[in-house]
């Protein structure tokens, strides 16, 4: 937010109101700080409060609503409150318990300002959240949202973000195995870059970030501290406007080689009994890591800033404490083991220094050149941050958003339907994201069983559990369009679609992490949408027994007062039982039966088809049915376990027609399906009833297309009855190169493959020679 031409006034201690605004604090918050501390803070202390009380670190506008989210369950090993969540996944041959550690974070504002470094350091930060817990990172996924594809700025952002993710992940040696990417004009001024990391650890070796044991030394490990990233947390807690669209000094600079060295050194240290806690220096850097570690144990910390390794001359205590330089870790060692830790760090080429010690007085004290530059009670900074229940107001135009002007979207003839079908297959939201994922190494470490484009979710082996042990399935999803008219449904469907994706490969969805991306909480309509969405996420997570074990809230995603579509991104983790073949999305063999399973309730409301037809979002999505979602997941899991399902793919963007075509394109096999069977099963309301485009392109939850081998149809129908799931035969898988036929509408497999394969690059102008890809923003 710009502070130009804003009247100033003096506050307690001679502080100017402008200085508060620069630190993201209000006059009322400053008054509370003075009350808690007992005196006006100095500049260093004000900087500490500015970052620790920022929206990014304190969740002051959102944490009052976390109560709507379920956080416990039989598999939960670690819920919210640590660097990442952890869930039990299985036992190894020695009977030892293993956990999956995973979390999703956002790096939205930095990626809009500096797409390469913003995305790269987003990857680096989430990897550190995972290996700080003692887990070796084994996979990355990303959830991306960009603006208008035809815009030159969007093209630069896409190219830069993809380059940042690939350059960092590939270099560190962690595969990017899946993700989600779509486009909408609401993201023109504020892209979303959400990154999920997964790691594996033995449960008895899981580390927490606590600074315990008075007298224990505090060690700084990793890269030197520079001036990059200062005020990054504060910048992420404000929207963009024409005056602050390029605050480049707040964007960190990443070094993936240093991250790799830090990762390996940390895991070697964790394998010994040398430390009591560790914390990544992420947002707010040394400040947040120190205060969070101290707060978790009720201890205090005393730091000597003269000992912090620096890479820039003349740095001040303020800069040292607030720098967000990357690839750094804070560890509390057991007294007497400092040298063992330091020896490992030196062998890996890392800076290491003892910069302080744990105290028992509950205070944070920082010294510089013999003087105390900060002396604050830890609880006042961490526990004293305000929690706002901000005003919420239902948007005045919400009823208008929910109206579906069916008369403005004329029904289609079979010939027009064919053209629209191909257009949807080439839409950048639907088309293959090969241009993105072929820049990622998705097979490094040789754990990837099903990677990008092969199935509805990524599937990874867990080597620690042996070849016959459980596998992990992962999906990232969010139908952003749905939240425009019905944010509760948007939250429900974010969870349900991610769970459906995991179930489609045969896995049981067991837990989720989320990244809640919204506009300014200071606008009551945004807060109304936020609360509705978080209730939707909570309702779906409870219904599907997938507790929320961690996550992130990213607010102020807007430009010049225009917010993004509500985007509660969900990362779902599933466990694939031992011995179960993961189910791909592509058809497997000619002659296999094609079945529509679940609650088929297609609606044009909020659909991609209507959005592209009208040039705007209109209508509500199909009414969620969480009972049907749970039943469908059960059928998909049990069908895979029984070997009944040859392929499975859920219905989402583009509806039934697009789902069938995607199965065909993935396999090179055509199909012939009867639309009247789908019509007889469909539950369609109001003016959409009887329309061809509703059946073809209407979107619905709780539905999937599966295939079954000849001779096993009765078993599938019996399973559907046992799980209370509707199951009807649509048709048959064809031969290689056959048309894709749905009723009286048909497209050739070659045309569908071409549209799907070229659509993304074509929409963004990336086709052809490498010089067509725009230079990224520097």
XYZ file of C-alpha atoms in Angstrom:
778
model
C 0.000 0.000 0.000
C 1.396 3.410 -0.888
C 1.795 5.983 1.884
C 2.248 9.002 -0.359
C 0.179 12.091 0.428
C -1.234 10.549 3.622
C -1.359 12.944 6.602
C 1.024 11.985 9.391
C 0.939 12.390 13.143
C 3.227 11.613 16.035
C 2.566 8.652 18.294
C 3.986 7.509 21.606
C 7.755 7.558 21.617
C 7.891 10.110 18.784
C 6.996 7.482 16.190
C 5.292 8.742 13.040
C 2.103 7.085 11.860
C 3.742 6.599 8.472
C 6.229 4.203 10.073
C 3.344 2.063 11.306
C 1.851 1.849 7.852
C 5.221 0.858 6.451
C 5.234 -2.024 8.945
C 1.640 -3.049 8.218
C 0.436 -2.022 11.689
C -2.523 0.106 12.741
C -2.595 2.786 15.419
C -4.755 0.512 17.596
C -2.281 -2.356 17.207
C 0.554 -0.030 18.146
C -1.298 0.935 21.299
C -1.661 -2.735 22.200
C 2.058 -3.277 21.582
C 2.943 -0.466 23.969
C 0.587 -1.968 26.566
C 2.048 -5.470 26.208
C 5.684 -4.369 26.216
C 5.327 -1.570 28.754
C 7.100 1.029 26.640
C 7.190 2.313 23.047
C 9.177 -0.156 20.923
C 12.390 0.890 19.269
C 12.794 0.500 15.497
C 14.093 -3.077 15.704
C 11.272 -4.107 18.031
C 8.734 -2.388 15.786
C 10.082 -4.378 12.839
C 9.691 -7.593 14.842
C 6.077 -6.804 15.666
C 5.432 -5.730 12.069
C 6.363 -9.107 10.625
C 5.098 -11.287 13.458
C 1.734 -9.503 13.524
C 1.421 -9.474 9.757
C -1.435 -11.322 8.095
C 1.086 -13.707 6.581
C 2.545 -14.798 9.948
C -0.240 -14.174 12.486
C -3.333 -15.093 10.412
C -5.051 -12.298 12.312
C -8.052 -12.099 9.958
C -8.451 -15.841 9.461
C -7.456 -17.883 12.496
C -10.756 -17.235 14.294
C -12.373 -19.350 11.569
C -9.993 -22.324 11.699
C -12.379 -23.900 14.213
C -14.499 -24.978 11.239
C -11.761 -27.358 10.093
C -11.376 -30.929 11.432
C -7.751 -31.588 12.381
C -7.684 -34.997 14.042
C -8.107 -38.568 12.856
C -6.783 -42.090 13.346
C -3.871 -41.559 10.949
C -2.876 -38.064 12.099
C 0.607 -38.041 13.633
C 1.060 -34.263 13.579
C -1.692 -31.731 12.957
C -1.557 -27.957 12.440
C 0.919 -25.907 14.444
C 4.209 -27.343 13.232
C 6.186 -26.775 10.052
C 4.120 -29.443 8.281
C 1.472 -32.075 9.000
C 2.175 -35.794 9.203
C 0.030 -38.901 8.750
C 0.693 -42.596 9.268
C 1.103 -44.536 6.019
C 2.296 -48.030 6.994
C 4.786 -50.367 8.627
C 8.103 -51.536 7.263
C 9.346 -55.128 7.439
C 10.695 -54.527 10.963
C 7.309 -53.283 12.125
C 8.408 -49.653 12.399
C 5.827 -46.954 11.707
C 6.342 -44.522 8.826
C 4.695 -41.188 8.169
C 4.106 -38.931 5.192
C 4.921 -35.299 5.994
C 3.288 -32.782 3.693
C 2.223 -29.170 3.447
C 1.218 -26.569 0.868
C 2.301 -22.921 0.913
C 1.825 -19.886 -1.301
C 4.345 -17.582 -2.910
C 1.847 -15.461 -4.813
C 3.019 -11.889 -4.406
C 6.734 -12.625 -4.949
C 5.913 -14.645 -8.075
C 3.943 -11.795 -9.588
C 6.783 -9.354 -8.938
C 9.657 -11.643 -9.933
C 8.245 -14.873 -11.413
C 11.436 -16.922 -11.616
C 12.794 -16.200 -8.152
C 9.328 -15.953 -6.582
C 8.380 -19.445 -7.743
C 11.831 -20.901 -7.091
C 11.977 -19.683 -3.506
C 8.421 -20.904 -2.993
C 9.697 -24.387 -3.823
C 12.710 -23.939 -1.559
C 10.615 -22.754 1.369
C 8.121 -25.605 1.272
C 10.918 -28.169 0.926
C 12.510 -26.778 4.101
C 9.184 -26.996 5.930
C 9.228 -30.726 5.197
C 12.840 -31.633 5.885
C 12.851 -29.486 9.031
C 10.511 -32.183 10.365
C 13.220 -34.787 9.699
C 11.542 -36.086 6.521
C 13.314 -36.570 3.212
C 11.374 -34.715 0.483
C 10.281 -37.085 -2.287
C 7.728 -35.118 -4.336
C 6.414 -31.689 -5.285
C 3.080 -30.602 -6.766
C 1.949 -27.127 -7.746
C -1.351 -25.275 -7.975
C -1.104 -22.363 -10.419
C -3.518 -19.617 -11.454
C -2.782 -17.107 -14.196
C -4.651 -14.313 -15.944
C -5.821 -13.907 -19.534
C -3.806 -16.340 -21.706
C -3.541 -13.909 -24.621
C -1.875 -11.246 -22.462
C 1.844 -10.723 -22.957
C 2.211 -10.259 -19.214
C 0.519 -13.618 -18.578
C 2.845 -15.288 -21.059
C 5.855 -13.836 -19.242
C 4.511 -14.924 -15.878
C 3.774 -18.475 -17.028
C 7.220 -18.830 -18.573
C 8.912 -17.400 -15.487
C 6.975 -19.364 -12.890
C 7.482 -22.670 -14.710
C 11.163 -21.914 -15.107
C 11.463 -21.068 -11.401
C 9.750 -24.267 -10.258
C 11.678 -26.475 -12.653
C 15.099 -24.925 -12.087
C 14.838 -25.261 -8.317
C 13.086 -28.623 -8.015
C 15.175 -30.276 -10.728
C 18.425 -29.061 -9.191
C 17.546 -30.193 -5.669
C 16.528 -33.589 -7.054
C 12.911 -33.692 -5.929
C 10.414 -34.677 -8.662
C 7.435 -32.503 -9.528
C 4.819 -35.211 -10.049
C 1.572 -33.325 -10.612
C -0.417 -30.162 -10.180
C -3.226 -27.953 -11.371
C -3.160 -24.884 -13.624
C -5.927 -22.694 -14.998
C -6.596 -19.193 -16.280
C -9.014 -16.400 -15.474
C -8.949 -12.600 -15.913
C -9.286 -12.141 -12.140
C -5.657 -13.306 -11.847
C -4.325 -10.720 -14.306
C -2.982 -8.580 -11.467
C -2.167 -11.296 -8.952
C -1.106 -14.810 -9.914
C -1.260 -17.769 -7.553
C 1.729 -20.035 -7.058
C 0.883 -22.688 -4.461
C 3.424 -25.469 -3.935
C 3.001 -28.753 -2.041
C 5.912 -30.848 -0.801
C 5.828 -34.416 0.483
C 8.438 -36.171 2.594
C 8.833 -39.554 4.268
C 10.066 -40.151 7.814
C 10.012 -42.791 10.509
C 7.497 -41.659 13.078
C 9.928 -41.994 15.979
C 12.341 -39.664 14.139
C 9.865 -36.864 13.506
C 11.307 -33.532 14.645
C 9.391 -30.557 16.009
C 10.419 -26.926 16.061
C 10.821 -26.260 19.793
C 13.625 -24.377 21.544
C 13.803 -26.315 24.791
C 16.399 -26.625 27.542
C 17.827 -23.514 29.176
C 21.503 -23.212 28.295
C 21.239 -25.175 25.070
C 23.039 -23.420 22.192
C 21.220 -21.880 19.229
C 22.929 -22.643 15.909
C 22.621 -20.803 12.608
C 23.084 -23.139 9.631
C 23.049 -22.547 5.889
C 23.635 -19.614 3.572
C 24.783 -16.210 4.716
C 22.260 -13.475 5.466
C 21.774 -10.710 2.924
C 19.313 -7.892 2.365
C 16.980 -9.817 0.056
C 13.454 -10.460 1.238
C 13.295 -7.778 3.913
C 9.625 -7.003 4.619
C 8.569 -9.975 2.496
C 5.956 -11.090 5.042
C 4.593 -7.559 5.260
C 4.465 -7.262 1.466
C 2.530 -10.548 1.293
C -0.013 -8.988 3.661
C -1.044 -6.161 1.353
C -2.637 -5.950 -2.067
C -1.004 -4.571 -5.178
C -1.888 -1.220 -6.637
C -0.425 0.964 -9.318
C 2.002 2.420 -6.816
C 3.505 -0.745 -5.367
C 3.444 -3.286 -8.177
C 7.230 -3.686 -8.222
C 8.826 -3.713 -4.744
C 11.626 -5.957 -5.974
C 13.886 -5.774 -2.887
C 11.264 -7.832 -1.011
C 11.737 -10.857 -3.303
C 14.213 -13.452 -2.100
C 16.931 -15.005 -4.248
C 17.224 -18.779 -4.183
C 20.200 -21.121 -4.551
C 19.056 -24.727 -5.102
C 22.574 -26.131 -4.695
C 22.760 -24.572 -1.231
C 19.310 -26.039 -0.502
C 20.532 -29.499 -1.461
C 23.543 -29.131 0.828
C 21.321 -27.894 3.661
C 18.871 -30.758 3.117
C 21.524 -33.470 3.268
C 23.328 -31.927 6.220
C 20.080 -31.512 8.149
C 19.014 -35.111 7.625
C 22.451 -36.327 8.717
C 22.208 -34.205 11.861
C 18.666 -35.411 12.575
C 19.859 -39.035 12.383
C 21.871 -38.426 15.556
C 20.771 -37.355 19.028
C 22.410 -33.940 18.808
C 19.539 -31.468 18.589
C 16.240 -30.804 20.349
C 14.517 -28.701 17.677
C 14.850 -27.068 14.290
C 13.030 -24.377 12.347
C 13.291 -23.118 8.800
C 14.047 -19.415 8.451
C 11.134 -18.705 6.123
C 8.835 -15.692 6.172
C 10.263 -13.104 8.607
C 13.535 -15.048 8.654
C 15.522 -15.167 11.883
C 12.743 -13.356 13.729
C 9.930 -15.820 13.057
C 12.098 -18.905 13.527
C 13.360 -17.636 16.898
C 9.999 -16.564 18.264
C 8.107 -19.627 17.014
C 10.645 -22.050 18.475
C 10.670 -20.255 21.811
C 6.877 -20.014 21.964
C 6.362 -23.751 21.354
C 8.347 -24.617 24.487
C 7.574 -21.575 26.628
C 11.268 -20.705 26.685
C 13.249 -17.609 25.813
C 16.159 -16.961 23.461
C 19.185 -14.704 23.646
C 20.886 -13.977 20.325
C 24.195 -12.281 19.542
C 23.655 -10.773 16.102
C 27.385 -10.090 15.682
C 27.805 -13.838 15.152
C 25.291 -14.163 12.311
C 27.104 -14.947 9.026
C 26.519 -12.035 6.634
C 27.060 -11.652 2.917
C 26.547 -7.879 2.749
C 28.595 -5.225 4.499
C 27.118 -2.662 6.823
C 23.972 -4.620 7.663
C 22.000 -3.367 10.649
C 20.315 -5.427 13.385
C 16.969 -4.523 11.816
C 18.075 -6.000 8.475
C 19.648 -9.084 10.036
C 16.502 -9.978 11.953
C 14.059 -9.305 9.110
C 16.031 -10.642 6.143
C 14.335 -13.507 4.305
C 17.466 -14.793 2.630
C 16.945 -18.383 1.593
C 18.474 -21.740 2.507
C 18.891 -21.040 6.237
C 17.968 -23.053 9.328
C 17.888 -22.399 13.059
C 18.677 -25.368 15.302
C 18.802 -25.808 19.052
C 21.522 -28.306 19.869
C 21.960 -30.341 23.020
C 24.656 -28.630 25.034
C 27.990 -30.264 24.315
C 27.062 -31.421 20.812
C 27.682 -28.173 18.967
C 30.906 -29.380 17.420
C 29.347 -32.572 16.001
C 26.674 -30.471 14.326
C 29.221 -27.955 13.083
C 31.440 -30.687 11.651
C 28.584 -32.034 9.520
C 27.792 -28.531 8.271
C 31.398 -27.803 7.343
C 31.649 -31.098 5.479
C 28.617 -30.059 3.408
C 30.075 -26.602 2.747
C 27.569 -24.731 4.910
C 27.989 -21.727 7.144
C 27.495 -22.624 10.797
C 27.703 -20.453 13.889
C 26.545 -20.557 17.476
C 24.577 -17.325 17.712
C 22.874 -17.628 21.086
C 21.321 -19.825 23.711
C 17.983 -20.886 25.141
C 16.917 -19.103 28.326
C 14.246 -19.812 30.870
C 12.918 -16.266 31.208
C 10.421 -16.320 28.316
C 12.019 -13.313 26.639
C 13.671 -12.708 23.287
C 16.830 -10.660 23.604
C 19.048 -9.601 20.706
C 22.427 -7.945 21.182
C 24.568 -6.082 18.660
C 28.036 -4.659 19.273
C 27.610 -4.960 23.004
C 24.185 -3.298 23.161
C 20.727 -4.804 23.571
C 18.754 -3.848 20.456
C 15.593 -5.856 21.227
C 14.152 -7.166 24.477
C 10.609 -8.501 24.193
C 8.387 -11.055 25.944
C 7.931 -13.978 23.555
C 4.286 -14.536 24.475
C 3.419 -10.892 23.778
C 4.793 -11.136 20.248
C 3.415 -14.589 19.385
C 0.349 -15.002 21.566
C -0.526 -11.308 21.704
C -1.142 -10.900 17.991
C -4.696 -9.680 17.397
C -7.391 -11.973 16.071
C -10.060 -10.155 14.095
C -13.562 -11.339 13.380
C -13.914 -8.937 10.509
C -17.200 -7.711 9.188
C -18.809 -10.076 6.699
C -21.368 -9.005 4.132
C -23.044 -11.123 1.486
C -22.131 -9.590 -1.898
C -24.942 -7.415 -3.175
C -24.705 -8.870 -6.661
C -24.583 -12.495 -5.501
C -28.099 -13.260 -6.711
C -27.183 -11.869 -10.129
C -24.069 -14.051 -10.219
C -26.200 -17.095 -9.480
C -28.587 -16.482 -12.346
C -27.961 -18.732 -15.309
C -29.091 -16.909 -18.456
C -29.929 -20.084 -20.335
C -31.590 -18.011 -23.053
C -28.231 -16.344 -23.781
C -26.566 -19.732 -24.282
C -28.512 -21.363 -27.067
C -28.716 -25.115 -27.127
C -26.546 -26.836 -29.674
C -27.046 -29.011 -32.709
C -24.900 -32.147 -33.047
C -22.669 -30.341 -35.559
C -22.162 -27.302 -33.336
C -21.673 -29.592 -30.350
C -18.832 -31.280 -32.203
C -17.066 -27.944 -32.752
C -17.595 -26.894 -29.135
C -16.330 -30.248 -27.921
C -13.056 -29.772 -29.786
C -12.833 -26.172 -28.594
C -13.130 -27.309 -24.987
C -10.495 -29.990 -25.532
C -8.136 -27.234 -26.664
C -9.074 -24.775 -23.920
C -5.994 -23.997 -21.788
C -7.869 -25.077 -18.642
C -8.542 -28.533 -20.144
C -5.713 -29.064 -22.616
C -2.640 -31.093 -21.784
C -0.172 -29.268 -19.535
C 2.680 -31.131 -21.164
C 4.360 -27.792 -21.964
C 4.627 -27.278 -18.212
C 5.409 -30.712 -16.864
C 7.901 -31.783 -19.496
C 10.152 -29.053 -18.047
C 9.997 -30.822 -14.678
C 11.939 -33.925 -13.753
C 9.107 -36.103 -12.481
C 10.972 -39.409 -12.273
C 14.115 -38.524 -10.291
C 14.535 -40.805 -7.242
C 12.597 -43.496 -9.208
C 9.565 -43.409 -6.909
C 7.041 -42.170 -9.471
C 4.641 -44.904 -10.593
C 2.065 -42.610 -12.227
C 3.190 -39.105 -13.075
C 1.717 -36.054 -14.792
C -0.948 -36.851 -17.394
C -1.114 -40.574 -16.609
C -3.869 -40.582 -14.005
C -6.124 -38.345 -11.951
C -3.525 -38.348 -9.145
C 0.195 -38.952 -8.910
C 1.193 -42.290 -7.401
C 4.522 -42.829 -5.620
C 6.165 -45.935 -4.214
C 7.510 -45.711 -0.673
C 10.810 -47.558 -0.795
C 11.035 -47.631 2.985
C 7.944 -49.874 3.057
C 9.325 -52.291 0.472
C 8.101 -53.233 -2.982
C 4.964 -54.848 -1.562
C 4.115 -52.014 0.820
C 1.651 -49.149 0.636
C 1.979 -46.426 -1.978
C 1.039 -42.734 -1.772
C -1.369 -40.886 -4.068
C -1.392 -37.087 -4.294
C -3.616 -34.532 -5.988
C -3.917 -30.734 -5.970
C -7.242 -29.254 -7.063
C -9.623 -26.310 -6.814
C -12.475 -25.292 -9.157
C -11.969 -21.540 -8.716
C -14.964 -20.656 -10.890
C -17.368 -22.318 -8.462
C -16.544 -19.913 -5.648
C -17.651 -16.862 -7.625
C -21.366 -17.530 -7.092
C -21.224 -20.043 -4.252
C -18.038 -20.012 -2.153
C -19.367 -22.754 0.157
C -19.759 -25.091 -2.832
C -16.340 -23.967 -4.038
C -14.802 -25.111 -0.745
C -16.724 -28.387 -0.791
C -15.742 -29.179 -4.354
C -12.085 -28.320 -3.781
C -11.951 -31.130 -1.215
C -14.298 -33.471 -3.086
C -12.490 -33.199 -6.436
C -9.082 -33.754 -4.840
C -10.451 -36.773 -2.930
C -12.123 -38.103 -6.079
C -8.831 -37.818 -7.968
C -7.027 -39.836 -5.305
C -9.812 -42.437 -5.195
C -9.727 -42.778 -8.991
C -6.256 -44.309 -8.780
C -7.507 -46.744 -6.121
C -6.232 -44.962 -3.009
C -8.042 -44.057 0.190
C -8.056 -40.268 0.773
C -6.743 -39.856 4.339
C -5.774 -36.202 4.950
C -5.382 -32.847 3.282
C -3.434 -29.622 3.389
C -4.895 -26.410 2.025
C -3.886 -23.011 0.730
C -6.747 -20.510 1.042
C -6.251 -17.748 -1.529
C -8.547 -14.712 -1.322
C -8.608 -10.939 -1.750
C -8.442 -8.281 0.959
C -10.023 -9.250 4.298
C -10.739 -5.576 4.829
C -13.535 -5.887 2.284
C -16.569 -7.437 3.958
C -17.665 -9.264 0.785
C -14.287 -11.020 0.633
C -14.542 -12.067 4.281
C -18.033 -13.424 3.686
C -16.700 -15.527 0.808
C -13.704 -16.640 2.877
C -15.818 -17.857 5.787
C -18.277 -19.595 3.471
C -15.413 -21.336 1.662
C -13.638 -22.446 4.825
C -16.942 -23.854 6.101
C -17.238 -25.757 2.824
C -13.732 -27.156 3.180
C -14.508 -28.200 6.756
C -17.858 -29.798 5.880
C -16.337 -31.823 3.065
C -13.269 -32.819 5.087
C -15.502 -34.150 7.867
C -17.805 -35.993 5.475
C -14.916 -37.642 3.663
C -12.870 -38.319 6.831
C -9.891 -36.322 5.530
C -8.678 -34.058 8.361
C -6.785 -30.847 7.631
C -3.267 -31.386 9.004
C -1.753 -28.084 7.913
C -1.875 -25.342 5.372
C -1.639 -21.682 4.616
C -3.841 -18.617 4.194
C -2.954 -16.077 1.520
C -5.011 -12.888 1.618
C -4.739 -9.524 -0.142
C -4.563 -11.236 -3.523
C -5.844 -8.316 -5.549
C -4.807 -5.447 -7.748
C -6.257 -1.939 -7.592
C -9.085 -3.230 -5.410
C -10.085 -6.084 -7.722
C -9.810 -9.460 -5.993
C -9.163 -12.898 -7.405
C -11.749 -15.655 -7.637
C -12.025 -17.425 -4.260
C -9.479 -20.229 -4.528
C -9.271 -22.644 -1.594
C -6.609 -24.901 -3.102
C -6.548 -28.397 -1.618
C -3.737 -30.930 -1.630
C -5.099 -34.418 -0.889
C -2.998 -37.366 0.242
C -4.196 -40.924 -0.216
C -2.802 -44.325 0.715
C -2.888 -47.070 -1.905
C -3.027 -50.477 -0.199
C -0.305 -53.008 -0.787
C -0.867 -55.163 -3.846
C -3.446 -52.884 -5.515
C -2.595 -51.826 -9.073
C -2.936 -48.032 -9.418
C -5.692 -47.224 -11.902
C -4.761 -45.038 -14.914
C -7.176 -42.629 -16.602
C -6.737 -43.882 -20.180
C -8.770 -46.704 -21.698
C -6.822 -49.968 -21.601
C -8.186 -52.349 -24.227
C -10.759 -52.517 -27.052
C -13.999 -54.105 -25.963
C -13.875 -53.028 -22.351
C -17.191 -51.710 -21.058
C -17.477 -48.004 -20.235
C -19.568 -47.129 -17.189
C -20.833 -43.889 -15.701
C -20.701 -44.211 -11.916
C -21.928 -41.886 -9.188
C -24.519 -39.117 -9.011
C -24.733 -37.637 -12.513
C -26.303 -34.188 -11.959
C -24.850 -32.020 -14.735
C -25.377 -28.263 -14.579
C -24.323 -25.483 -16.893
C -24.000 -23.195 -13.878
C -20.415 -22.059 -13.239
C -19.246 -24.445 -15.963
C -16.265 -23.854 -18.186
C -18.615 -24.157 -21.174
C -20.824 -21.262 -20.016
C -17.852 -19.160 -18.936
C -16.339 -19.421 -22.396
C -19.699 -18.978 -24.159
C -20.649 -15.806 -22.266
C -17.186 -14.444 -21.576
C -18.056 -14.326 -17.871
C -18.977 -16.622 -14.999
C -22.676 -17.253 -14.468
C -24.824 -19.624 -12.434
C -24.262 -21.844 -9.441
C -22.433 -25.149 -9.672
C -24.279 -28.422 -9.339
C -25.466 -28.928 -5.748
C -22.806 -30.851 -3.796
C -23.774 -34.274 -2.457
C -21.202 -35.410 0.082
C -22.949 -38.713 0.739
C -22.655 -39.515 -2.966
C -19.026 -38.341 -3.001
C -18.138 -40.704 -0.176
C -19.989 -43.592 -1.816
C -18.216 -42.969 -5.129
C -14.805 -42.925 -3.437
C -15.647 -46.251 -1.804
C -16.641 -47.807 -5.141
C -13.467 -46.558 -6.826
C -11.232 -47.878 -4.038
C -12.937 -51.237 -3.696
C -13.192 -51.636 -7.458
C -9.461 -51.132 -7.794
C -8.723 -53.488 -4.892
C -10.849 -56.212 -6.517
C -9.157 -55.707 -9.898
C -12.466 -54.673 -11.491
C -11.445 -51.254 -12.804
C -9.202 -51.016 -15.838
C -9.333 -47.200 -15.909
C -11.021 -44.380 -13.993
C -11.434 -40.651 -14.552
C -13.638 -38.193 -12.695
C -15.969 -35.691 -14.372
C -14.915 -32.064 -13.920
C -14.141 -29.254 -16.398
C -16.082 -29.791 -19.608
C -18.326 -32.504 -18.203
C -18.969 -35.974 -19.576
C -17.877 -35.245 -23.148
C -14.472 -33.937 -22.126
C -13.921 -36.753 -19.625
C -14.522 -39.429 -22.273
C -12.315 -37.663 -24.786
C -9.490 -37.348 -22.245
C -9.665 -41.107 -21.591
C -9.512 -41.752 -25.321
C -6.639 -39.347 -25.984
C -4.623 -40.817 -23.126
C -4.909 -44.298 -24.628
C -5.189 -43.804 -28.367
C -8.420 -45.827 -28.287
C -11.762 -44.455 -29.447
C -15.130 -45.236 -27.907
C -18.813 -45.448 -28.716
C -21.215 -44.374 -25.994
C -24.962 -43.947 -25.803
C -26.080 -40.500 -24.693
C -29.593 -41.715 -23.926
C -28.219 -43.862 -21.116
C -26.664 -40.766 -19.567
C -29.888 -38.818 -20.159
C -31.882 -41.465 -18.328
C -29.517 -41.320 -15.365
C -29.092 -37.559 -15.205
C -30.670 -35.432 -12.506
C -31.223 -32.090 -14.196
C -33.197 -29.197 -12.800
C -35.251 -26.393 -14.352
C -34.566 -24.825 -17.714
C -31.492 -26.983 -18.346
C -33.585 -30.123 -18.648
C -33.626 -31.627 -22.131
C -30.675 -29.632 -23.453
C -27.959 -31.434 -25.369
C -25.228 -29.099 -24.115
C -26.137 -29.823 -20.487
C -25.633 -33.557 -20.994
C -22.413 -33.077 -22.914
C -20.708 -30.187 -21.140
C -22.584 -29.691 -17.863
C -20.401 -30.196 -14.811
C -21.202 -32.325 -11.787
C -19.665 -33.674 -8.646
C -19.617 -37.269 -7.411
C -19.281 -38.795 -10.896
C -16.649 -40.695 -12.816
C -16.159 -42.737 -15.972
C -14.661 -46.197 -15.432
C -13.950 -49.196 -17.625
C -14.316 -52.856 -16.806
C -13.148 -55.979 -18.613
C -15.621 -58.217 -20.437
C -17.087 -60.808 -18.170
C -16.835 -58.718 -14.980
C -19.786 -56.397 -15.496
C -21.982 -58.178 -12.975
C -19.290 -57.876 -10.318
C -19.059 -54.136 -10.917
C -22.832 -53.714 -10.744
C -22.918 -55.722 -7.518
C -20.195 -53.532 -6.005
C -22.109 -50.413 -7.030
C -25.211 -51.731 -5.288
C -23.200 -52.562 -2.163
C -21.754 -49.038 -2.021
C -25.107 -47.383 -2.896
C -23.666 -45.939 -6.075
C -25.450 -45.575 -9.396
C -23.679 -47.450 -12.180
C -24.843 -47.585 -15.819
C -23.125 -48.844 -18.928
C -22.462 -46.040 -21.406
C -20.755 -47.987 -24.152
C -17.613 -49.756 -25.269
C -13.944 -48.930 -25.792
C -13.101 -48.922 -29.491
C -10.055 -49.750 -31.537
C -6.957 -47.587 -31.990
C -7.853 -44.464 -33.977
C -11.630 -44.918 -33.759
C -13.833 -41.857 -33.345
C -15.010 -40.705 -29.948
C -18.781 -40.975 -30.162
C -21.356 -39.859 -27.627
C -24.857 -40.297 -28.956
C -25.221 -38.420 -32.262
C -22.099 -36.350 -31.643
C -18.677 -37.583 -32.692
C -15.157 -36.197 -32.964
C -12.189 -37.945 -34.480
C -9.497 -39.169 -32.137
C -6.846 -37.414 -34.217
C -8.628 -34.042 -33.929
C -9.154 -34.496 -30.202
C -5.530 -35.451 -29.663
C -4.339 -32.463 -31.677
C -6.602 -29.985 -29.864
C -5.719 -31.405 -26.457
C -2.018 -31.626 -27.159
C -1.583 -28.205 -28.761
C -4.233 -26.174 -26.935
C -2.160 -24.904 -24.025
C 0.851 -23.804 -26.055
C -1.413 -22.392 -28.762
C -3.462 -20.276 -26.342
C -0.286 -18.802 -24.881
C 1.565 -18.414 -28.171
C 4.263 -20.899 -27.147
C 4.015 -23.077 -30.252
C 6.921 -23.595 -32.568
C 10.493 -22.510 -32.043
C 11.881 -21.702 -28.622
C 12.091 -18.020 -29.514
C 8.296 -17.824 -29.339
C 8.467 -18.297 -25.577
C 8.703 -14.790 -24.083
C 11.652 -13.621 -22.100
C 10.765 -13.759 -18.438
C 10.541 -10.643 -16.350
C 13.887 -9.843 -14.746
